[in-house]
Amino acid sequence: MMEANVYNIKGEKTGSTPLPENIFNAKINVPLMHEVVTWYLANWRKGSHSAKTRAEVSGSGKKPWKQKGTGRARAGSIRSPLWRHGGVIFAKKPREFSYSMPKKKVRIALLSALSSKAKDGSVMVLDELKIVEPKTKNVAGIIKNLKLKDKVLLVSKRDKILNMASRNMANLFLHDVTDLTTYDVLNSDKILFTKESLDRCSILST
């Protein structure tokens, strides 16, 4: 059975707790995780890039100079892609990059990612997390006590004060259990569950 160490906010180990087998001991499917992360990042893309073709840039359609006799290279338009301020060849236009992904694949990939982190020993549990004031130093102090220096995914119930206290920390990512994605899990070095959130993890398998 997979287990994770339990700590208090002072960084002291208070024991260990078993991790749900159906969540943290699933088969690790690397190709599927890659597929789902690629889909997730594609859905993030705005696709707002745009450039003008020679038909869209401003400028006269008149031939700059006669074809022969000037000694200069032939030119038919000042809007030519060869000219400065000319149009762009095969100009990029706004497009939609998002596509659909079966929910079952998304769910299995998430369980696979969580299982991978659990087997690496990257899952930790915080026995209790209560933030009274929305101050960054309160959350930063807990992270420091736990000796966490890299990217940390904090899985805790949504709370306005906690959200305000943690949003200025560059390497801390706060998510509710229901918001977890394969990308979030794989993009973090350590996953810190509150005891309450760990107890709610069963919803991820349905």
GROMACS .gro file of C-alpha atoms in nm, residues 9-11 136-147:
model
   15
    9ILE     CA    1   0.253   2.358   0.976
   10LYS     CA    2   0.580   2.368   1.174
   11GLY     CA    3   0.730   2.115   0.934
  136THR     CA    4   0.199   3.592   0.196
  137LYS     CA    5   0.440   3.540   0.486
  138ASN     CA    6   0.191   3.305   0.654
  139VAL     CA    7   0.191   3.058   0.365
  140ALA     CA    8   0.558   3.118   0.281
  141GLY     CA    9   0.648   3.028   0.640
  142ILE     CA   10   0.472   2.692   0.614
  143ILE     CA   11   0.644   2.612   0.285
  144LYS     CA   12   0.979   2.708   0.437
  145ASN     CA   13   0.917   2.488   0.743
  146LEU     CA   14   0.848   2.195   0.511
  147LYS     CA   15   1.176   2.268   0.329
   0.00000   0.00000   0.00000
